[in-house]
C-alpha atoms as a PDB file:
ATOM      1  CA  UNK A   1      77.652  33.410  70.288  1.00  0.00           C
ATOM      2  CA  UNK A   2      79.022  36.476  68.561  1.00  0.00           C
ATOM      3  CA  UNK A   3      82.166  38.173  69.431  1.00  0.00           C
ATOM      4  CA  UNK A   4      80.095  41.158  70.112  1.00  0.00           C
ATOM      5  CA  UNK A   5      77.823  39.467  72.354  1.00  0.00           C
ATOM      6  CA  UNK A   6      80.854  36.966  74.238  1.00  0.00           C
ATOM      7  CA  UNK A   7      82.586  40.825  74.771  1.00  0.00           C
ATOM      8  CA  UNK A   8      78.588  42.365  76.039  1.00  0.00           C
ATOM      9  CA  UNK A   9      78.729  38.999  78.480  1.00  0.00           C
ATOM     10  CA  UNK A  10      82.675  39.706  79.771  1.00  0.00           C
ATOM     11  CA  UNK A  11      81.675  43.272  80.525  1.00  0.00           C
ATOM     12  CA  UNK A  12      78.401  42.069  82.459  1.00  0.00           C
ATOM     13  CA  UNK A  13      79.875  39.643  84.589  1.00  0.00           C
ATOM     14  CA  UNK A  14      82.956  42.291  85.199  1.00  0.00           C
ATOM     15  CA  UNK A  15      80.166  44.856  86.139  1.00  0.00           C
ATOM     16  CA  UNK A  16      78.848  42.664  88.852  1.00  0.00           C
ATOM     17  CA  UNK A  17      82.234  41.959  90.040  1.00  0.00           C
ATOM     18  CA  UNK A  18      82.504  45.667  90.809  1.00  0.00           C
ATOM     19  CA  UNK A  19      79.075  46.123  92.391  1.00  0.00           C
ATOM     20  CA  UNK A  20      80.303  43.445  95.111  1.00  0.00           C
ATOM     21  CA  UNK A  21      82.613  45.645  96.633  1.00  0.00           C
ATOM     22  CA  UNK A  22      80.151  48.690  96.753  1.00  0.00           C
ATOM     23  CA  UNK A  23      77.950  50.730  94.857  1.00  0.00           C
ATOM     24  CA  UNK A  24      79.635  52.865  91.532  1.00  0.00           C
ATOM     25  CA  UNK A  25      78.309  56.139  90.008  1.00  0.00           C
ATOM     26  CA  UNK A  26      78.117  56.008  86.156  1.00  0.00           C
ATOM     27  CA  UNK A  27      81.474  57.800  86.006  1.00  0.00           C
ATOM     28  CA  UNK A  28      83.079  55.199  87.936  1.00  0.00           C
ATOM     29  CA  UNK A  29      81.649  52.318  85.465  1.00  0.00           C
ATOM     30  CA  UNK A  30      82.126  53.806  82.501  1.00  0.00           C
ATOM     31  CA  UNK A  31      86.246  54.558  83.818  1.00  0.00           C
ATOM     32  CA  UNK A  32      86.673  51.034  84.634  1.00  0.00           C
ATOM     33  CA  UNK A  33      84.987  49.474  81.314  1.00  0.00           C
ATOM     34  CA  UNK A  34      87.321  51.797  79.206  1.00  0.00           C
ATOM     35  CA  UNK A  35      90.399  50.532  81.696  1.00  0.00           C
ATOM     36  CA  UNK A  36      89.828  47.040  80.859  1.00  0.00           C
ATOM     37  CA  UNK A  37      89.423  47.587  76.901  1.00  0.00           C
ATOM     38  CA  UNK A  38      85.831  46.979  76.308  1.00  0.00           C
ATOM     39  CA  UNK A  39      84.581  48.440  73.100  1.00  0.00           C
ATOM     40  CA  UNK A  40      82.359  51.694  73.028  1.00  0.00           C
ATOM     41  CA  UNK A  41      79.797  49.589  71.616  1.00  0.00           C
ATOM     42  CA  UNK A  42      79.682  47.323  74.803  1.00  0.00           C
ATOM     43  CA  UNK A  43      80.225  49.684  77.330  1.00  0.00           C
ATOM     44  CA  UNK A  44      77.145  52.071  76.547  1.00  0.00           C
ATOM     45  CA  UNK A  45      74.855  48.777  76.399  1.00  0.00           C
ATOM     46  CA  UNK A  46      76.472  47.515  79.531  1.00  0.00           C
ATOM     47  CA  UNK A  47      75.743  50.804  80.927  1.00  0.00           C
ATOM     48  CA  UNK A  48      72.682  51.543  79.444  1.00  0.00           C
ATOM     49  CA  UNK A  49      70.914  47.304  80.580  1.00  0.00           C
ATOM     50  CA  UNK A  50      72.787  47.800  84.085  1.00  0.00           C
ATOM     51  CA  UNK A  51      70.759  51.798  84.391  1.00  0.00           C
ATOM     52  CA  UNK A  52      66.938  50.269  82.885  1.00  0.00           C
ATOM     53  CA  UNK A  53      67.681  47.364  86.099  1.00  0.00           C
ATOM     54  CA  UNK A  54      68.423  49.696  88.607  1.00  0.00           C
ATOM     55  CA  UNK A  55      72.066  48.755  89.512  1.00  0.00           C
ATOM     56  CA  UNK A  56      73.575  51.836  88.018  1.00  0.00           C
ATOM     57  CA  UNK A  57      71.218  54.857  89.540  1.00  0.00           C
ATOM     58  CA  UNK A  58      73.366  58.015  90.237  1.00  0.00           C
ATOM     59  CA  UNK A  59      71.031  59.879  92.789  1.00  0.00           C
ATOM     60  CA  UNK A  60      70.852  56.554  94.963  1.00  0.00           C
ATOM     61  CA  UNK A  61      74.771  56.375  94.342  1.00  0.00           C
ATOM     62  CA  UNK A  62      75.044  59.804  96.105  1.00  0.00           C
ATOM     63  CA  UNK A  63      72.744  59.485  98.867  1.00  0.00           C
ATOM     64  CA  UNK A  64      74.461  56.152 100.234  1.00  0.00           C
ATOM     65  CA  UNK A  65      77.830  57.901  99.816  1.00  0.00           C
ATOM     66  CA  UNK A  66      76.380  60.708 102.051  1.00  0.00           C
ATOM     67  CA  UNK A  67      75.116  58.318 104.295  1.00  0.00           C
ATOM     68  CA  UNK A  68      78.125  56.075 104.429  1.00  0.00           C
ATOM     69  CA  UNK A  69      80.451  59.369 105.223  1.00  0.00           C
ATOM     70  CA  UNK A  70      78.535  60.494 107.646  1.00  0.00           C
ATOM     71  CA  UNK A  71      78.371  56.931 109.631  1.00  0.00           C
ATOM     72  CA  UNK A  72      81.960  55.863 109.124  1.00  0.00           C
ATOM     73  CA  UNK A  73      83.977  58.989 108.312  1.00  0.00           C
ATOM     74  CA  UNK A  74      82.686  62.286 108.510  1.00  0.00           C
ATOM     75  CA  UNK A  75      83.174  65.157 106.387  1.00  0.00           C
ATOM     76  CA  UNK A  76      81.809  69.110 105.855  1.00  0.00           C
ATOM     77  CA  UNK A  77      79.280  69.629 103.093  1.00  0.00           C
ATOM     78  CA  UNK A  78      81.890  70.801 100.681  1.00  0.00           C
ATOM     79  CA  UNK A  79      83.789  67.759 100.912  1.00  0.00           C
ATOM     80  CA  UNK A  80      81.506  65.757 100.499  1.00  0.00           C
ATOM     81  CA  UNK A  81      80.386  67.898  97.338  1.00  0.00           C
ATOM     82  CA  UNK A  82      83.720  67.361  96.173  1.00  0.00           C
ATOM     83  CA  UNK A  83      83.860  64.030  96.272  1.00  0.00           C
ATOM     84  CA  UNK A  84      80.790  63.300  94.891  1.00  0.00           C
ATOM     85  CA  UNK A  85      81.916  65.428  91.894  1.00  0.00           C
ATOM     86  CA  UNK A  86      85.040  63.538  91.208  1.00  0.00           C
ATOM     87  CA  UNK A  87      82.734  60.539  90.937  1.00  0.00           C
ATOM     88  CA  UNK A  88      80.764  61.907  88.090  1.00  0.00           C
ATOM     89  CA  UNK A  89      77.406  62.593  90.080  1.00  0.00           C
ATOM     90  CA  UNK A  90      76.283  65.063  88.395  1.00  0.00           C
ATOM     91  CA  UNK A  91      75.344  68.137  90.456  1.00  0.00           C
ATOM     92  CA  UNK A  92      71.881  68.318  90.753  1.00  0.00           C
ATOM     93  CA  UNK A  93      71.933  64.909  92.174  1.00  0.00           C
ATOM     94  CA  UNK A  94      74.647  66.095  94.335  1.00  0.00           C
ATOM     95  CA  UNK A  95      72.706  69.376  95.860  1.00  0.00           C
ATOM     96  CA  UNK A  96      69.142  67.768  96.082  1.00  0.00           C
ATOM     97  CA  UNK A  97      71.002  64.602  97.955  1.00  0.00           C
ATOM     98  CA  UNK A  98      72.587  66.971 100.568  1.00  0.00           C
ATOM     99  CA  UNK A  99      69.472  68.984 101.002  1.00  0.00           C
ATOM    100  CA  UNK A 100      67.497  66.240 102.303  1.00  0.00           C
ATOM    101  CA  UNK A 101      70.287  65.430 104.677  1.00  0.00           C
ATOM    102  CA  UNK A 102      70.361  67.144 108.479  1.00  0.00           C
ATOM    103  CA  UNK A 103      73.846  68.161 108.981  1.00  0.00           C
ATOM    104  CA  UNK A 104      74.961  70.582 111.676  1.00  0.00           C
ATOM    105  CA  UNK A 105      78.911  71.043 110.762  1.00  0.00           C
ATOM    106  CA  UNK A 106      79.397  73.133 114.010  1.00  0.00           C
ATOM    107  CA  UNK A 107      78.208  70.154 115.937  1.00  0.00           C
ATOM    108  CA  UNK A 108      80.138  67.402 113.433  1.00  0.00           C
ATOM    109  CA  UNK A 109      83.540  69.496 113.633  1.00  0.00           C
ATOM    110  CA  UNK A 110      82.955  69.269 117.636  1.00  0.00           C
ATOM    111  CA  UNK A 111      82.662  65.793 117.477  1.00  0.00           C
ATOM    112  CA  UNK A 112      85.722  65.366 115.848  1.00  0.00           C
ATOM    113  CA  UNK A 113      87.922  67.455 118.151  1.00  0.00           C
ATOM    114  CA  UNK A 114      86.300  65.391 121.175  1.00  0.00           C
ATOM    115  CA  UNK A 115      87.326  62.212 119.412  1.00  0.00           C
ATOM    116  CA  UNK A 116      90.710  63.449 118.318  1.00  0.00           C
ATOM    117  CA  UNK A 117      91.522  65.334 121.503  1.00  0.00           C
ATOM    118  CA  UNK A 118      92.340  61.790 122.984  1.00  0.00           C
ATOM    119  CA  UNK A 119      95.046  61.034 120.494  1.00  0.00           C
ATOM    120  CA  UNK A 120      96.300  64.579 121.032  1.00  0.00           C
ATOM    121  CA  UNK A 121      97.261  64.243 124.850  1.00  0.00           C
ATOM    122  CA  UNK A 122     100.482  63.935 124.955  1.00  0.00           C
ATOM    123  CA  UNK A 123     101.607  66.878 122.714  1.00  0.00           C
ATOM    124  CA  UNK A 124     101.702  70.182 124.041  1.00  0.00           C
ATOM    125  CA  UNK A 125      99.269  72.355 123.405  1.00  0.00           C
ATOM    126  CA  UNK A 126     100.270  75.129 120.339  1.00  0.00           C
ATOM    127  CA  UNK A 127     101.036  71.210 118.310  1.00  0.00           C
ATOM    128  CA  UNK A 128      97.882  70.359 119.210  1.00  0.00           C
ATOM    129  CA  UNK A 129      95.799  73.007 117.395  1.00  0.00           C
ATOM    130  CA  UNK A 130      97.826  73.051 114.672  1.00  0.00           C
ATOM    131  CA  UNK A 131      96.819  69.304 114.465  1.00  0.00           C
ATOM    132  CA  UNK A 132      93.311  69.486 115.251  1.00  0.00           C
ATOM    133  CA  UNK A 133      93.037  72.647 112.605  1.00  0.00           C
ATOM    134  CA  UNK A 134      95.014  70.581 109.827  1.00  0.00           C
ATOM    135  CA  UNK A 135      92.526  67.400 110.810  1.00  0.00           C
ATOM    136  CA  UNK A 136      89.363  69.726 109.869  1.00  0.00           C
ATOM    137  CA  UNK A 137      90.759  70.987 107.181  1.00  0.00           C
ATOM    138  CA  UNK A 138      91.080  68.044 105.480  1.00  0.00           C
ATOM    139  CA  UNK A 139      87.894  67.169 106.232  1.00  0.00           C
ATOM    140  CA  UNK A 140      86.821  69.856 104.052  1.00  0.00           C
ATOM    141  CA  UNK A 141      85.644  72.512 106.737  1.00  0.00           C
ATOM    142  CA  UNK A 142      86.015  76.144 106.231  1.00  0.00           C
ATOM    143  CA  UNK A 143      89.009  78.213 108.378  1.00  0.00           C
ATOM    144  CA  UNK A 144      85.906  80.387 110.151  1.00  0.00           C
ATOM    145  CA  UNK A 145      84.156  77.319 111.195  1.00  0.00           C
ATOM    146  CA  UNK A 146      87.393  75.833 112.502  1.00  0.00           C
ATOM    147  CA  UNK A 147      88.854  78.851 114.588  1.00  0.00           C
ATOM    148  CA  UNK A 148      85.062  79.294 115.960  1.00  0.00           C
ATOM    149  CA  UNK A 149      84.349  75.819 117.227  1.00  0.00           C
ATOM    150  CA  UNK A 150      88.190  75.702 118.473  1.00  0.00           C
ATOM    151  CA  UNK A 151      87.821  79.195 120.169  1.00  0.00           C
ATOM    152  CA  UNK A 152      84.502  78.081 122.293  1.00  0.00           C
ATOM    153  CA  UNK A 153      86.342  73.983 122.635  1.00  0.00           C
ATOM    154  CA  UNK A 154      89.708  75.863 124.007  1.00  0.00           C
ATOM    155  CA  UNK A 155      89.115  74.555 127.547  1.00  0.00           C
ATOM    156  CA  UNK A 156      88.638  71.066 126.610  1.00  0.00           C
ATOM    157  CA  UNK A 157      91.779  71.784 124.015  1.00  0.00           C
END
């Protein structure tokens, strides 16, 4: 076996090691193959075996992602956007992925408040907006949305 070919079969096996803990974009592959010294050479036929097998495969990277963060940790459209972007999706993938998905961020951002509203209890109320507004905003929703679904949640707030 050639050096060439023992580094091809270090960066393979180090490739599945990172698909066990979840799926990577491109980006994120091509990052992590430069952190651990792999050659140019190598990495692009790592990359470019792993994309003709299907385990690299951007769009399907973005979709579970959206899918994922809207199961286990909700976000607004634009953060999500973001976040796919500082993976490397590239954005095309990223717009036709979140037009196929139903999101109502009025309804989401409502959600959240009921949810959050319980940890929020025992703070009086001026702390509590500020929290709950600083808790959507970092969840990437705009300041209109926010002071809207606040205004008509006030009651419950």
């Amino acid at each position: 076996m050639s050096m060439q070919e023992n580094e091809e079969e270090r960066a393979r096996v180090y490739l599945l090691k990172l698909f066990k803990h979840r799926p990577r974009s491109r980006y994120e592959v091509l990052s992590r193959l430069r952190q651990k010294g792999f050659s140019r050479p190598v990495i692009e036929i790592t990359i470019q075996k792993a994309e003709s097998s299907g385990l690299i495969n951007d769009a399907r990277f973005a979709k579970l992602w959206i899918e994922d963060r809207l199961a286990c940790r909700p976000k607004s459209r634009r953060a999500m956007q973001r976040e796919l972007h500082a993976k490397g999706i590239d954005p095309e993938h990223i717009e036709k992925t979140l037009a196929r998905v139903e999101l109502d961020e009025e309804a989401l951002a409502k959600q959240l408040i009921a949810e959050r509203l319980a940890r929020l209890r025992s703070v009086d109320r001026e702390t509590r907006m500020r929290r709950l507004v600083g808790f959507l905003r970092r969840r990437g929703f705009s300041d209109r949305l926010i002071h809207q679904v606040l205004k008509e949640t006030r009651n419950d707030a």
